[in-house]
mmCIF file with all atom_site columns, C-alpha atoms in Angstrom:
data_model
loop_
_atom_site.group_PDB
_atom_site.id
_atom_site.type_symbol
_atom_site.label_atom_id
_atom_site.label_alt_id
_atom_site.label_comp_id
_atom_site.label_asym_id
_atom_site.label_entity_id
_atom_site.label_seq_id
_atom_site.pdbx_PDB_ins_code
_atom_site.Cartn_x
_atom_site.Cartn_y
_atom_site.Cartn_z
_atom_site.occupancy
_atom_site.B_iso_or_equiv
_atom_site.pdbx_formal_charge
_atom_site.auth_seq_id
_atom_site.auth_comp_id
_atom_site.auth_asym_id
_atom_site.auth_atom_id
_atom_site.pdbx_PDB_model_num
ATOM 1   C CA . SER A 1 1   ? 92.138  89.831  70.705  1.00 0.00 ? 1   SER A CA 1
ATOM 2   C CA . GLN A 1 2   ? 88.207  90.929  70.121  1.00 0.00 ? 2   GLN A CA 1
ATOM 3   C CA . LYS A 1 3   ? 87.403  94.425  70.419  1.00 0.00 ? 3   LYS A CA 1
ATOM 4   C CA . ILE A 1 4   ? 83.900  95.770  71.093  1.00 0.00 ? 4   ILE A CA 1
ATOM 5   C CA . GLU A 1 5   ? 82.513  98.925  70.190  1.00 0.00 ? 5   GLU A CA 1
ATOM 6   C CA . GLN A 1 6   ? 79.502  100.954 72.338  1.00 0.00 ? 6   GLN A CA 1
ATOM 7   C CA . ASN A 1 7   ? 78.400  104.156 71.354  1.00 0.00 ? 7   ASN A CA 1
ATOM 8   C CA . SER A 1 8   ? 80.031  106.483 73.415  1.00 0.00 ? 8   SER A CA 1
ATOM 9   C CA . GLU A 1 9   ? 77.652  109.402 73.084  1.00 0.00 ? 9   GLU A CA 1
ATOM 10  C CA . ALA A 1 10  ? 74.484  108.745 75.193  1.00 0.00 ? 10  ALA A CA 1
ATOM 11  C CA . LEU A 1 11  ? 71.383  108.391 73.768  1.00 0.00 ? 11  LEU A CA 1
ATOM 12  C CA . ASN A 1 12  ? 68.091  110.951 74.668  1.00 0.00 ? 12  ASN A CA 1
ATOM 13  C CA . ILE A 1 13  ? 65.129  109.759 73.663  1.00 0.00 ? 13  ILE A CA 1
ATOM 14  C CA . GLN A 1 14  ? 61.422  110.470 75.165  1.00 0.00 ? 14  GLN A CA 1
ATOM 15  C CA . GLU A 1 15  ? 59.103  108.515 77.109  1.00 0.00 ? 15  GLU A CA 1
ATOM 16  C CA . GLY A 1 16  ? 57.201  105.823 75.312  1.00 0.00 ? 16  GLY A CA 1
ATOM 17  C CA . LYS A 1 17  ? 59.717  105.677 72.144  1.00 0.00 ? 17  LYS A CA 1
ATOM 18  C CA . THR A 1 18  ? 61.897  102.354 71.565  1.00 0.00 ? 18  THR A CA 1
ATOM 19  C CA . ALA A 1 19  ? 65.424  102.979 72.297  1.00 0.00 ? 19  ALA A CA 1
ATOM 20  C CA . THR A 1 20  ? 68.103  101.079 70.273  1.00 0.00 ? 20  THR A CA 1
ATOM 21  C CA . LEU A 1 21  ? 71.465  100.321 71.512  1.00 0.00 ? 21  LEU A CA 1
ATOM 22  C CA . THR A 1 22  ? 74.493  99.003  69.484  1.00 0.00 ? 22  THR A CA 1
ATOM 23  C CA . CYS A 1 23  ? 77.215  96.952  70.434  1.00 0.00 ? 23  CYS A CA 1
ATOM 24  C CA . ASN A 1 24  ? 79.647  96.375  67.393  1.00 0.00 ? 24  ASN A CA 1
ATOM 25  C CA . TYR A 1 25  ? 82.646  93.628  67.930  1.00 0.00 ? 25  TYR A CA 1
ATOM 26  C CA . THR A 1 26  ? 85.542  92.936  65.815  1.00 0.00 ? 26  THR A CA 1
ATOM 27  C CA . ASN A 1 27  ? 87.612  89.736  64.589  1.00 0.00 ? 27  ASN A CA 1
ATOM 28  C CA . TYR A 1 28  ? 85.975  86.102  65.857  1.00 0.00 ? 28  TYR A CA 1
ATOM 29  C CA . SER A 1 29  ? 82.159  85.714  66.149  1.00 0.00 ? 29  SER A CA 1
ATOM 30  C CA . PRO A 1 30  ? 81.337  85.154  69.971  1.00 0.00 ? 30  PRO A CA 1
ATOM 31  C CA . ALA A 1 31  ? 79.608  82.312  70.707  1.00 0.00 ? 31  ALA A CA 1
ATOM 32  C CA . TYR A 1 32  ? 77.728  84.267  73.176  1.00 0.00 ? 32  TYR A CA 1
ATOM 33  C CA . LEU A 1 33  ? 76.886  87.804  73.762  1.00 0.00 ? 33  LEU A CA 1
ATOM 34  C CA . GLN A 1 34  ? 75.435  89.806  77.205  1.00 0.00 ? 34  GLN A CA 1
ATOM 35  C CA . TRP A 1 35  ? 73.176  92.746  77.635  1.00 0.00 ? 35  TRP A CA 1
ATOM 36  C CA . TYR A 1 36  ? 74.032  94.628  81.353  1.00 0.00 ? 36  TYR A CA 1
ATOM 37  C CA . ARG A 1 37  ? 72.561  97.242  82.900  1.00 0.00 ? 37  ARG A CA 1
ATOM 38  C CA . GLN A 1 38  ? 74.442  99.566  85.118  1.00 0.00 ? 38  GLN A CA 1
ATOM 39  C CA . ASP A 1 39  ? 73.284  102.365 87.294  1.00 0.00 ? 39  ASP A CA 1
ATOM 40  C CA . PRO A 1 40  ? 75.431  105.102 88.445  1.00 0.00 ? 40  PRO A CA 1
ATOM 41  C CA . GLY A 1 41  ? 77.288  104.307 91.385  1.00 0.00 ? 41  GLY A CA 1
ATOM 42  C CA . ARG A 1 42  ? 76.272  100.627 91.359  1.00 0.00 ? 42  ARG A CA 1
ATOM 43  C CA . GLY A 1 43  ? 77.591  97.248  89.615  1.00 0.00 ? 43  GLY A CA 1
ATOM 44  C CA . PRO A 1 44  ? 76.477  95.745  86.464  1.00 0.00 ? 44  PRO A CA 1
ATOM 45  C CA . VAL A 1 45  ? 72.955  93.996  86.504  1.00 0.00 ? 45  VAL A CA 1
ATOM 46  C CA . PHE A 1 46  ? 72.428  90.843  84.146  1.00 0.00 ? 46  PHE A CA 1
ATOM 47  C CA . LEU A 1 47  ? 69.977  91.632  81.840  1.00 0.00 ? 47  LEU A CA 1
ATOM 48  C CA . LEU A 1 48  ? 69.601  88.766  78.351  1.00 0.00 ? 48  LEU A CA 1
ATOM 49  C CA . LEU A 1 49  ? 72.189  86.716  77.019  1.00 0.00 ? 49  LEU A CA 1
ATOM 50  C CA . ILE A 1 50  ? 71.488  85.354  73.512  1.00 0.00 ? 50  ILE A CA 1
ATOM 51  C CA . ARG A 1 51  ? 73.793  82.407  71.623  1.00 0.00 ? 51  ARG A CA 1
ATOM 52  C CA . GLU A 1 52  ? 75.463  82.536  68.323  1.00 0.00 ? 52  GLU A CA 1
ATOM 53  C CA . ASN A 1 53  ? 72.832  80.581  66.872  1.00 0.00 ? 53  ASN A CA 1
ATOM 54  C CA . GLU A 1 54  ? 70.117  82.609  67.868  1.00 0.00 ? 54  GLU A CA 1
ATOM 55  C CA . LYS A 1 55  ? 68.539  85.583  65.440  1.00 0.00 ? 55  LYS A CA 1
ATOM 56  C CA . GLU A 1 56  ? 66.592  87.299  68.781  1.00 0.00 ? 56  GLU A CA 1
ATOM 57  C CA . LYS A 1 57  ? 66.054  86.768  72.181  1.00 0.00 ? 57  LYS A CA 1
ATOM 58  C CA . ARG A 1 58  ? 63.052  88.438  73.986  1.00 0.00 ? 58  ARG A CA 1
ATOM 59  C CA . LYS A 1 59  ? 62.125  89.161  77.748  1.00 0.00 ? 59  LYS A CA 1
ATOM 60  C CA . GLU A 1 60  ? 59.241  91.796  78.284  1.00 0.00 ? 60  GLU A CA 1
ATOM 61  C CA . ARG A 1 61  ? 60.208  95.027  76.916  1.00 0.00 ? 61  ARG A CA 1
ATOM 62  C CA . LEU A 1 62  ? 63.682  94.327  76.406  1.00 0.00 ? 62  LEU A CA 1
ATOM 63  C CA . LYS A 1 63  ? 64.899  92.384  72.769  1.00 0.00 ? 63  LYS A CA 1
ATOM 64  C CA . VAL A 1 64  ? 68.052  91.363  71.677  1.00 0.00 ? 64  VAL A CA 1
ATOM 65  C CA . THR A 1 65  ? 68.972  90.530  68.215  1.00 0.00 ? 65  THR A CA 1
ATOM 66  C CA . PHE A 1 66  ? 72.330  89.414  66.939  1.00 0.00 ? 66  PHE A CA 1
ATOM 67  C CA . ASP A 1 67  ? 73.793  89.582  63.245  1.00 0.00 ? 67  ASP A CA 1
ATOM 68  C CA . THR A 1 68  ? 76.790  87.577  62.859  1.00 0.00 ? 68  THR A CA 1
ATOM 69  C CA . THR A 1 69  ? 77.450  88.919  59.573  1.00 0.00 ? 69  THR A CA 1
ATOM 70  C CA . LEU A 1 70  ? 77.200  92.255  60.537  1.00 0.00 ? 70  LEU A CA 1
ATOM 71  C CA . LYS A 1 71  ? 79.502  91.551  63.590  1.00 0.00 ? 71  LYS A CA 1
ATOM 72  C CA . GLN A 1 72  ? 76.620  93.569  65.794  1.00 0.00 ? 72  GLN A CA 1
ATOM 73  C CA . SER A 1 73  ? 74.057  93.392  68.516  1.00 0.00 ? 73  SER A CA 1
ATOM 74  C CA . LEU A 1 74  ? 70.918  95.387  69.017  1.00 0.00 ? 74  LEU A CA 1
ATOM 75  C CA . PHE A 1 75  ? 69.801  95.942  72.072  1.00 0.00 ? 75  PHE A CA 1
ATOM 76  C CA . HIS A 1 76  ? 65.660  97.370  72.120  1.00 0.00 ? 76  HIS A CA 1
ATOM 77  C CA . ILE A 1 77  ? 63.744  98.888  74.513  1.00 0.00 ? 77  ILE A CA 1
ATOM 78  C CA . THR A 1 78  ? 60.267  99.118  73.552  1.00 0.00 ? 78  THR A CA 1
ATOM 79  C CA . ALA A 1 79  ? 57.996  101.754 75.400  1.00 0.00 ? 79  ALA A CA 1
ATOM 80  C CA . SER A 1 80  ? 60.652  103.335 77.276  1.00 0.00 ? 80  SER A CA 1
ATOM 81  C CA . GLN A 1 81  ? 60.248  104.804 81.055  1.00 0.00 ? 81  GLN A CA 1
ATOM 82  C CA . PRO A 1 82  ? 62.273  107.362 82.724  1.00 0.00 ? 82  PRO A CA 1
ATOM 83  C CA . ALA A 1 83  ? 63.071  104.398 85.048  1.00 0.00 ? 83  ALA A CA 1
ATOM 84  C CA . ASP A 1 84  ? 65.001  102.671 81.983  1.00 0.00 ? 84  ASP A CA 1
ATOM 85  C CA . SER A 1 85  ? 67.694  105.347 82.128  1.00 0.00 ? 85  SER A CA 1
ATOM 86  C CA . ALA A 1 86  ? 71.634  103.693 82.919  1.00 0.00 ? 86  ALA A CA 1
ATOM 87  C CA . THR A 1 87  ? 74.359  102.503 81.132  1.00 0.00 ? 87  THR A CA 1
ATOM 88  C CA . TYR A 1 88  ? 73.929  99.433  79.159  1.00 0.00 ? 88  TYR A CA 1
ATOM 89  C CA . LEU A 1 89  ? 76.936  97.300  78.622  1.00 0.00 ? 89  LEU A CA 1
ATOM 90  C CA . CYS A 1 90  ? 77.050  94.824  76.412  1.00 0.00 ? 90  CYS A CA 1
ATOM 91  C CA . ALA A 1 91  ? 79.780  91.853  76.858  1.00 0.00 ? 91  ALA A CA 1
ATOM 92  C CA . LEU A 1 92  ? 81.193  88.911  74.771  1.00 0.00 ? 92  LEU A CA 1
ATOM 93  C CA . ASP A 1 93  ? 83.130  85.618  75.278  1.00 0.00 ? 93  ASP A CA 1
ATOM 94  C CA . ARG A 1 94  ? 86.882  85.592  74.406  1.00 0.00 ? 94  ARG A CA 1
ATOM 95  C CA . GLY A 1 95  ? 86.907  82.123  72.397  1.00 0.00 ? 95  GLY A CA 1
ATOM 96  C CA . GLY A 1 96  ? 86.710  79.658  74.942  1.00 0.00 ? 96  GLY A CA 1
ATOM 97  C CA . SER A 1 97  ? 87.395  81.497  78.093  1.00 0.00 ? 97  SER A CA 1
ATOM 98  C CA . TYR A 1 98  ? 85.163  81.910  81.200  1.00 0.00 ? 98  TYR A CA 1
ATOM 99  C CA . ILE A 1 99  ? 85.852  85.835  81.323  1.00 0.00 ? 99  ILE A CA 1
ATOM 100 C CA . PRO A 1 100 ? 84.062  87.793  79.393  1.00 0.00 ? 100 PRO A CA 1
ATOM 101 C CA . THR A 1 101 ? 85.204  91.185  77.435  1.00 0.00 ? 101 THR A CA 1
ATOM 102 C CA . PHE A 1 102 ? 82.883  94.198  78.537  1.00 0.00 ? 102 PHE A CA 1
ATOM 103 C CA . GLY A 1 103 ? 82.295  96.901  76.489  1.00 0.00 ? 103 GLY A CA 1
ATOM 104 C CA . ARG A 1 104 ? 82.666  100.796 77.735  1.00 0.00 ? 104 ARG A CA 1
ATOM 105 C CA . GLY A 1 105 ? 78.666  101.124 77.891  1.00 0.00 ? 105 GLY A CA 1
ATOM 106 C CA . THR A 1 106 ? 76.065  103.910 76.299  1.00 0.00 ? 106 THR A CA 1
ATOM 107 C CA . SER A 1 107 ? 74.293  106.007 78.734  1.00 0.00 ? 107 SER A CA 1
ATOM 108 C CA . LEU A 1 108 ? 70.803  105.488 77.702  1.00 0.00 ? 108 LEU A CA 1
ATOM 109 C CA . ILE A 1 109 ? 68.598  109.046 78.947  1.00 0.00 ? 109 ILE A CA 1
ATOM 110 C CA . VAL A 1 110 ? 64.578  109.053 78.841  1.00 0.00 ? 110 VAL A CA 1
ATOM 111 C CA . HIS A 1 111 ? 63.274  112.106 79.048  1.00 0.00 ? 111 HIS A CA 1
ATOM 112 C CA . PRO A 1 112 ? 59.209  112.103 80.246  1.00 0.00 ? 112 PRO A CA 1
ATOM 113 C CA . GLY B 2 1   ? 69.795  85.707  99.602  1.00 0.00 ? 1   GLY B CA 1
ATOM 114 C CA . ALA B 2 2   ? 72.119  88.226  100.224 1.00 0.00 ? 2   ALA B CA 1
ATOM 115 C CA . GLY B 2 3   ? 73.845  89.472  96.785  1.00 0.00 ? 3   GLY B CA 1
ATOM 116 C CA . VAL B 2 4   ? 77.793  90.233  96.271  1.00 0.00 ? 4   VAL B CA 1
ATOM 117 C CA . SER B 2 5   ? 78.891  92.852  98.818  1.00 0.00 ? 5   SER B CA 1
ATOM 118 C CA . GLN B 2 6   ? 82.452  94.769  98.552  1.00 0.00 ? 6   GLN B CA 1
ATOM 119 C CA . SER B 2 7   ? 84.004  96.724  101.790 1.00 0.00 ? 7   SER B CA 1
ATOM 120 C CA . PRO B 2 8   ? 84.535  99.232  101.782 1.00 0.00 ? 8   PRO B CA 1
ATOM 121 C CA . SER B 2 9   ? 82.467  101.314 99.736  1.00 0.00 ? 9   SER B CA 1
ATOM 122 C CA . ASN B 2 10  ? 84.793  104.227 99.402  1.00 0.00 ? 10  ASN B CA 1
ATOM 123 C CA . LYS B 2 11  ? 88.523  104.533 99.697  1.00 0.00 ? 11  LYS B CA 1
ATOM 124 C CA . VAL B 2 12  ? 91.404  107.485 99.507  1.00 0.00 ? 12  VAL B CA 1
ATOM 125 C CA . THR B 2 13  ? 94.485  106.805 100.371 1.00 0.00 ? 13  THR B CA 1
ATOM 126 C CA . GLU B 2 14  ? 97.730  108.766 99.603  1.00 0.00 ? 14  GLU B CA 1
ATOM 127 C CA . LYS B 2 15  ? 100.154 107.671 96.796  1.00 0.00 ? 15  LYS B CA 1
ATOM 128 C CA . GLY B 2 16  ? 102.424 104.853 97.980  1.00 0.00 ? 16  GLY B CA 1
ATOM 129 C CA . LYS B 2 17  ? 100.354 103.429 100.471 1.00 0.00 ? 17  LYS B CA 1
ATOM 130 C CA . ASP B 2 18  ? 98.971  100.020 99.894  1.00 0.00 ? 18  ASP B CA 1
ATOM 131 C CA . VAL B 2 19  ? 95.150  99.317  100.412 1.00 0.00 ? 19  VAL B CA 1
ATOM 132 C CA . GLU B 2 20  ? 92.834  96.052  101.100 1.00 0.00 ? 20  GLU B CA 1
ATOM 133 C CA . LEU B 2 21  ? 89.744  95.464  99.230  1.00 0.00 ? 21  LEU B CA 1
ATOM 134 C CA . ARG B 2 22  ? 87.309  92.932  100.044 1.00 0.00 ? 22  ARG B CA 1
ATOM 135 C CA . CYS B 2 23  ? 85.083  90.563  98.757  1.00 0.00 ? 23  CYS B CA 1
ATOM 136 C CA . ASP B 2 24  ? 82.135  88.600  100.121 1.00 0.00 ? 24  ASP B CA 1
ATOM 137 C CA . PRO B 2 25  ? 80.354  86.494  96.806  1.00 0.00 ? 25  PRO B CA 1
ATOM 138 C CA . ILE B 2 26  ? 76.796  85.076  97.132  1.00 0.00 ? 26  ILE B CA 1
ATOM 139 C CA . SER B 2 27  ? 76.898  81.841  99.582  1.00 0.00 ? 27  SER B CA 1
ATOM 140 C CA . GLY B 2 28  ? 77.541  78.652  97.261  1.00 0.00 ? 28  GLY B CA 1
ATOM 141 C CA . HIS B 2 29  ? 79.042  80.268  94.059  1.00 0.00 ? 29  HIS B CA 1
ATOM 142 C CA . THR B 2 30  ? 82.317  79.232  93.289  1.00 0.00 ? 30  THR B CA 1
ATOM 143 C CA . ALA B 2 31  ? 83.357  81.136  90.546  1.00 0.00 ? 31  ALA B CA 1
ATOM 144 C CA . LEU B 2 32  ? 84.778  84.719  91.459  1.00 0.00 ? 32  LEU B CA 1
ATOM 145 C CA . TYR B 2 33  ? 85.963  87.516  89.491  1.00 0.00 ? 33  TYR B CA 1
ATOM 146 C CA . TRP B 2 34  ? 87.862  91.269  89.479  1.00 0.00 ? 34  TRP B CA 1
ATOM 147 C CA . TYR B 2 35  ? 87.666  93.889  87.394  1.00 0.00 ? 35  TYR B CA 1
ATOM 148 C CA . ARG B 2 36  ? 88.628  97.309  87.320  1.00 0.00 ? 36  ARG B CA 1
ATOM 149 C CA . GLN B 2 37  ? 86.407  100.330 86.071  1.00 0.00 ? 37  GLN B CA 1
ATOM 150 C CA . SER B 2 38  ? 88.116  103.563 85.279  1.00 0.00 ? 38  SER B CA 1
ATOM 151 C CA . LEU B 2 39  ? 85.550  106.958 84.504  1.00 0.00 ? 39  LEU B CA 1
ATOM 152 C CA . GLY B 2 40  ? 84.548  106.339 80.459  1.00 0.00 ? 40  GLY B CA 1
ATOM 153 C CA . GLN B 2 41  ? 86.122  102.924 80.462  1.00 0.00 ? 41  GLN B CA 1
ATOM 154 C CA . GLY B 2 42  ? 84.703  99.333  80.432  1.00 0.00 ? 42  GLY B CA 1
ATOM 155 C CA . LEU B 2 43  ? 85.004  96.474  82.625  1.00 0.00 ? 43  LEU B CA 1
ATOM 156 C CA . GLU B 2 44  ? 88.795  95.589  82.478  1.00 0.00 ? 44  GLU B CA 1
ATOM 157 C CA . PHE B 2 45  ? 89.310  91.991  84.000  1.00 0.00 ? 45  PHE B CA 1
ATOM 158 C CA . LEU B 2 46  ? 91.904  91.751  87.024  1.00 0.00 ? 46  LEU B CA 1
ATOM 159 C CA . ILE B 2 47  ? 91.559  87.689  88.184  1.00 0.00 ? 47  ILE B CA 1
ATOM 160 C CA . TYR B 2 48  ? 89.536  85.197  88.431  1.00 0.00 ? 48  TYR B CA 1
ATOM 161 C CA . PHE B 2 49  ? 89.319  82.143  91.184  1.00 0.00 ? 49  PHE B CA 1
ATOM 162 C CA . GLN B 2 50  ? 86.914  79.087  90.375  1.00 0.00 ? 50  GLN B CA 1
ATOM 163 C CA . GLY B 2 51  ? 86.718  76.792  93.505  1.00 0.00 ? 51  GLY B CA 1
ATOM 164 C CA . ASN B 2 52  ? 90.368  74.999  94.206  1.00 0.00 ? 52  ASN B CA 1
ATOM 165 C CA . SER B 2 53  ? 91.906  75.634  90.773  1.00 0.00 ? 53  SER B CA 1
ATOM 166 C CA . ALA B 2 54  ? 94.664  78.355  90.299  1.00 0.00 ? 54  ALA B CA 1
ATOM 167 C CA . PRO B 2 55  ? 93.669  81.541  89.891  1.00 0.00 ? 55  PRO B CA 1
ATOM 168 C CA . ASP B 2 56  ? 94.017  83.071  86.358  1.00 0.00 ? 56  ASP B CA 1
ATOM 169 C CA . LYS B 2 57  ? 95.756  86.210  87.064  1.00 0.00 ? 57  LYS B CA 1
ATOM 170 C CA . SER B 2 58  ? 96.164  87.190  83.343  1.00 0.00 ? 58  SER B CA 1
ATOM 171 C CA . GLY B 2 59  ? 94.658  90.923  83.817  1.00 0.00 ? 59  GLY B CA 1
ATOM 172 C CA . LEU B 2 60  ? 96.650  92.017  86.755  1.00 0.00 ? 60  LEU B CA 1
ATOM 173 C CA . PRO B 2 61  ? 98.332  95.168  84.946  1.00 0.00 ? 61  PRO B CA 1
ATOM 174 C CA . SER B 2 62  ? 101.633 95.022  87.871  1.00 0.00 ? 62  SER B CA 1
ATOM 175 C CA . ASP B 2 63  ? 103.434 92.595  90.086  1.00 0.00 ? 63  ASP B CA 1
ATOM 176 C CA . ARG B 2 64  ? 102.232 95.339  92.637  1.00 0.00 ? 64  ARG B CA 1
ATOM 177 C CA . PHE B 2 65  ? 98.640  94.020  92.461  1.00 0.00 ? 65  PHE B CA 1
ATOM 178 C CA . SER B 2 66  ? 97.658  90.577  94.055  1.00 0.00 ? 66  SER B CA 1
ATOM 179 C CA . ALA B 2 67  ? 94.382  88.858  95.207  1.00 0.00 ? 67  ALA B CA 1
ATOM 180 C CA . GLU B 2 68  ? 93.532  85.510  97.165  1.00 0.00 ? 68  GLU B CA 1
ATOM 181 C CA . ARG B 2 69  ? 90.682  83.845  98.187  1.00 0.00 ? 69  ARG B CA 1
ATOM 182 C CA . THR B 2 70  ? 90.095  82.402  101.443 1.00 0.00 ? 70  THR B CA 1
ATOM 183 C CA . GLY B 2 71  ? 88.254  78.859  101.594 1.00 0.00 ? 71  GLY B CA 1
ATOM 184 C CA . GLY B 2 72  ? 86.660  79.446  98.341  1.00 0.00 ? 72  GLY B CA 1
ATOM 185 C CA . SER B 2 73  ? 84.521  82.117  99.666  1.00 0.00 ? 73  SER B CA 1
ATOM 186 C CA . VAL B 2 74  ? 85.408  85.391  100.137 1.00 0.00 ? 74  VAL B CA 1
ATOM 187 C CA . SER B 2 75  ? 88.184  87.623  98.495  1.00 0.00 ? 75  SER B CA 1
ATOM 188 C CA . THR B 2 76  ? 90.819  89.895  99.428  1.00 0.00 ? 76  THR B CA 1
ATOM 189 C CA . LEU B 2 77  ? 92.252  92.280  96.133  1.00 0.00 ? 77  LEU B CA 1
ATOM 190 C CA . THR B 2 78  ? 95.720  94.512  97.590  1.00 0.00 ? 78  THR B CA 1
ATOM 191 C CA . ILE B 2 79  ? 97.164  97.443  95.548  1.00 0.00 ? 79  ILE B CA 1
ATOM 192 C CA . GLN B 2 80  ? 100.858 97.955  96.759  1.00 0.00 ? 80  GLN B CA 1
ATOM 193 C CA . ARG B 2 81  ? 102.417 101.183 96.413  1.00 0.00 ? 81  ARG B CA 1
ATOM 194 C CA . THR B 2 82  ? 99.470  102.639 95.296  1.00 0.00 ? 82  THR B CA 1
ATOM 195 C CA . GLN B 2 83  ? 99.389  105.170 92.373  1.00 0.00 ? 83  GLN B CA 1
ATOM 196 C CA . GLN B 2 84  ? 97.201  107.825 91.095  1.00 0.00 ? 84  GLN B CA 1
ATOM 197 C CA . GLU B 2 85  ? 96.395  105.618 88.186  1.00 0.00 ? 85  GLU B CA 1
ATOM 198 C CA . ASP B 2 86  ? 95.360  103.354 90.600  1.00 0.00 ? 86  ASP B CA 1
ATOM 199 C CA . SER B 2 87  ? 92.055  105.293 90.955  1.00 0.00 ? 87  SER B CA 1
ATOM 200 C CA . ALA B 2 88  ? 88.903  103.764 89.592  1.00 0.00 ? 88  ALA B CA 1
ATOM 201 C CA . VAL B 2 89  ? 86.054  101.388 90.866  1.00 0.00 ? 89  VAL B CA 1
ATOM 202 C CA . TYR B 2 90  ? 87.053  98.465  91.730  1.00 0.00 ? 90  TYR B CA 1
ATOM 203 C CA . LEU B 2 91  ? 84.053  95.698  91.101  1.00 0.00 ? 91  LEU B CA 1
ATOM 204 C CA . CYS B 2 92  ? 83.487  91.791  92.307  1.00 0.00 ? 92  CYS B CA 1
ATOM 205 C CA . ALA B 2 93  ? 81.709  89.099  90.875  1.00 0.00 ? 93  ALA B CA 1
ATOM 206 C CA . SER B 2 94  ? 80.270  86.035  91.634  1.00 0.00 ? 94  SER B CA 1
ATOM 207 C CA . SER B 2 95  ? 78.623  83.078  89.775  1.00 0.00 ? 95  SER B CA 1
ATOM 208 C CA . LEU B 2 96  ? 77.487  79.844  89.968  1.00 0.00 ? 96  LEU B CA 1
ATOM 209 C CA . SER B 2 97  ? 80.102  77.751  88.581  1.00 0.00 ? 97  SER B CA 1
ATOM 210 C CA . GLY B 2 98  ? 82.070  79.595  86.505  1.00 0.00 ? 98  GLY B CA 1
ATOM 211 C CA . GLY B 2 99  ? 80.927  78.152  83.298  1.00 0.00 ? 99  GLY B CA 1
ATOM 212 C CA . ALA B 2 100 ? 81.506  80.686  79.937  1.00 0.00 ? 100 ALA B CA 1
ATOM 213 C CA . GLN B 2 101 ? 77.448  81.659  79.790  1.00 0.00 ? 101 GLN B CA 1
ATOM 214 C CA . GLU B 2 102 ? 76.911  81.908  83.073  1.00 0.00 ? 102 GLU B CA 1
ATOM 215 C CA . THR B 2 103 ? 75.286  85.355  84.610  1.00 0.00 ? 103 THR B CA 1
ATOM 216 C CA . GLN B 2 104 ? 77.541  87.417  86.566  1.00 0.00 ? 104 GLN B CA 1
ATOM 217 C CA . TYR B 2 105 ? 76.433  88.818  89.942  1.00 0.00 ? 105 TYR B CA 1
ATOM 218 C CA . PHE B 2 106 ? 78.360  91.951  90.680  1.00 0.00 ? 106 PHE B CA 1
ATOM 219 C CA . GLY B 2 107 ? 78.722  94.037  94.101  1.00 0.00 ? 107 GLY B CA 1
ATOM 220 C CA . PRO B 2 108 ? 78.362  97.812  94.193  1.00 0.00 ? 108 PRO B CA 1
ATOM 221 C CA . GLY B 2 109 ? 81.653  98.312  94.048  1.00 0.00 ? 109 GLY B CA 1
ATOM 222 C CA . THR B 2 110 ? 84.724  100.025 95.744  1.00 0.00 ? 110 THR B CA 1
ATOM 223 C CA . ARG B 2 111 ? 85.458  103.686 94.349  1.00 0.00 ? 111 ARG B CA 1
ATOM 224 C CA . LEU B 2 112 ? 89.368  103.841 94.893  1.00 0.00 ? 112 LEU B CA 1
ATOM 225 C CA . LEU B 2 113 ? 91.015  107.368 94.786  1.00 0.00 ? 113 LEU B CA 1
ATOM 226 C CA . VAL B 2 114 ? 94.420  107.957 95.162  1.00 0.00 ? 114 VAL B CA 1
ATOM 227 C CA . LEU B 2 115 ? 96.223  111.888 96.093  1.00 0.00 ? 115 LEU B CA 1
#
């Protein structure tokens, strides 16, 4: 089965810096990878999807990369703001299933 | 339009009692998912409904867990004879048609505490 690793330690950065979060996976290469944001007491909110044939995807201050050789996705937030503080989850497909597998998420804390 | 709603938002129950959790998906969404999220854990898939197809129950942890979806809309997750290890946040999500790469829209969750 697919295993996903996200850094369990919180990432603390200063406002204005670029935050970089990592999602590593084992076993097969997924057809797609998604990133979600989750605030305390709320459900996850979809941010970006990147497909296996895409190297990079951007949306405003967000950028996602997908390296199938390294079995890794990086999620970047440029010019970070305290409002970006949240937990970020990555999710991968299960090899043909309609049900993604979610990582545990990494907490990001942006200090003013 | 309204998003996914769940009720109750919080539920405290005694060990051994049954609980029912409700999910109202986004109108028009044919796919509905239930997940469980324990402290510090990822989202654990429980069950998936898609239209009139038989649900995918492969994630249900035991036969104490069951779910139904009436009229292709509202879903109820039932946990019988609750145990303390059932304490978690139960999240419901819906998507337009259940396609593999579709965005899932999550509700706020029901926080279940079993004493």
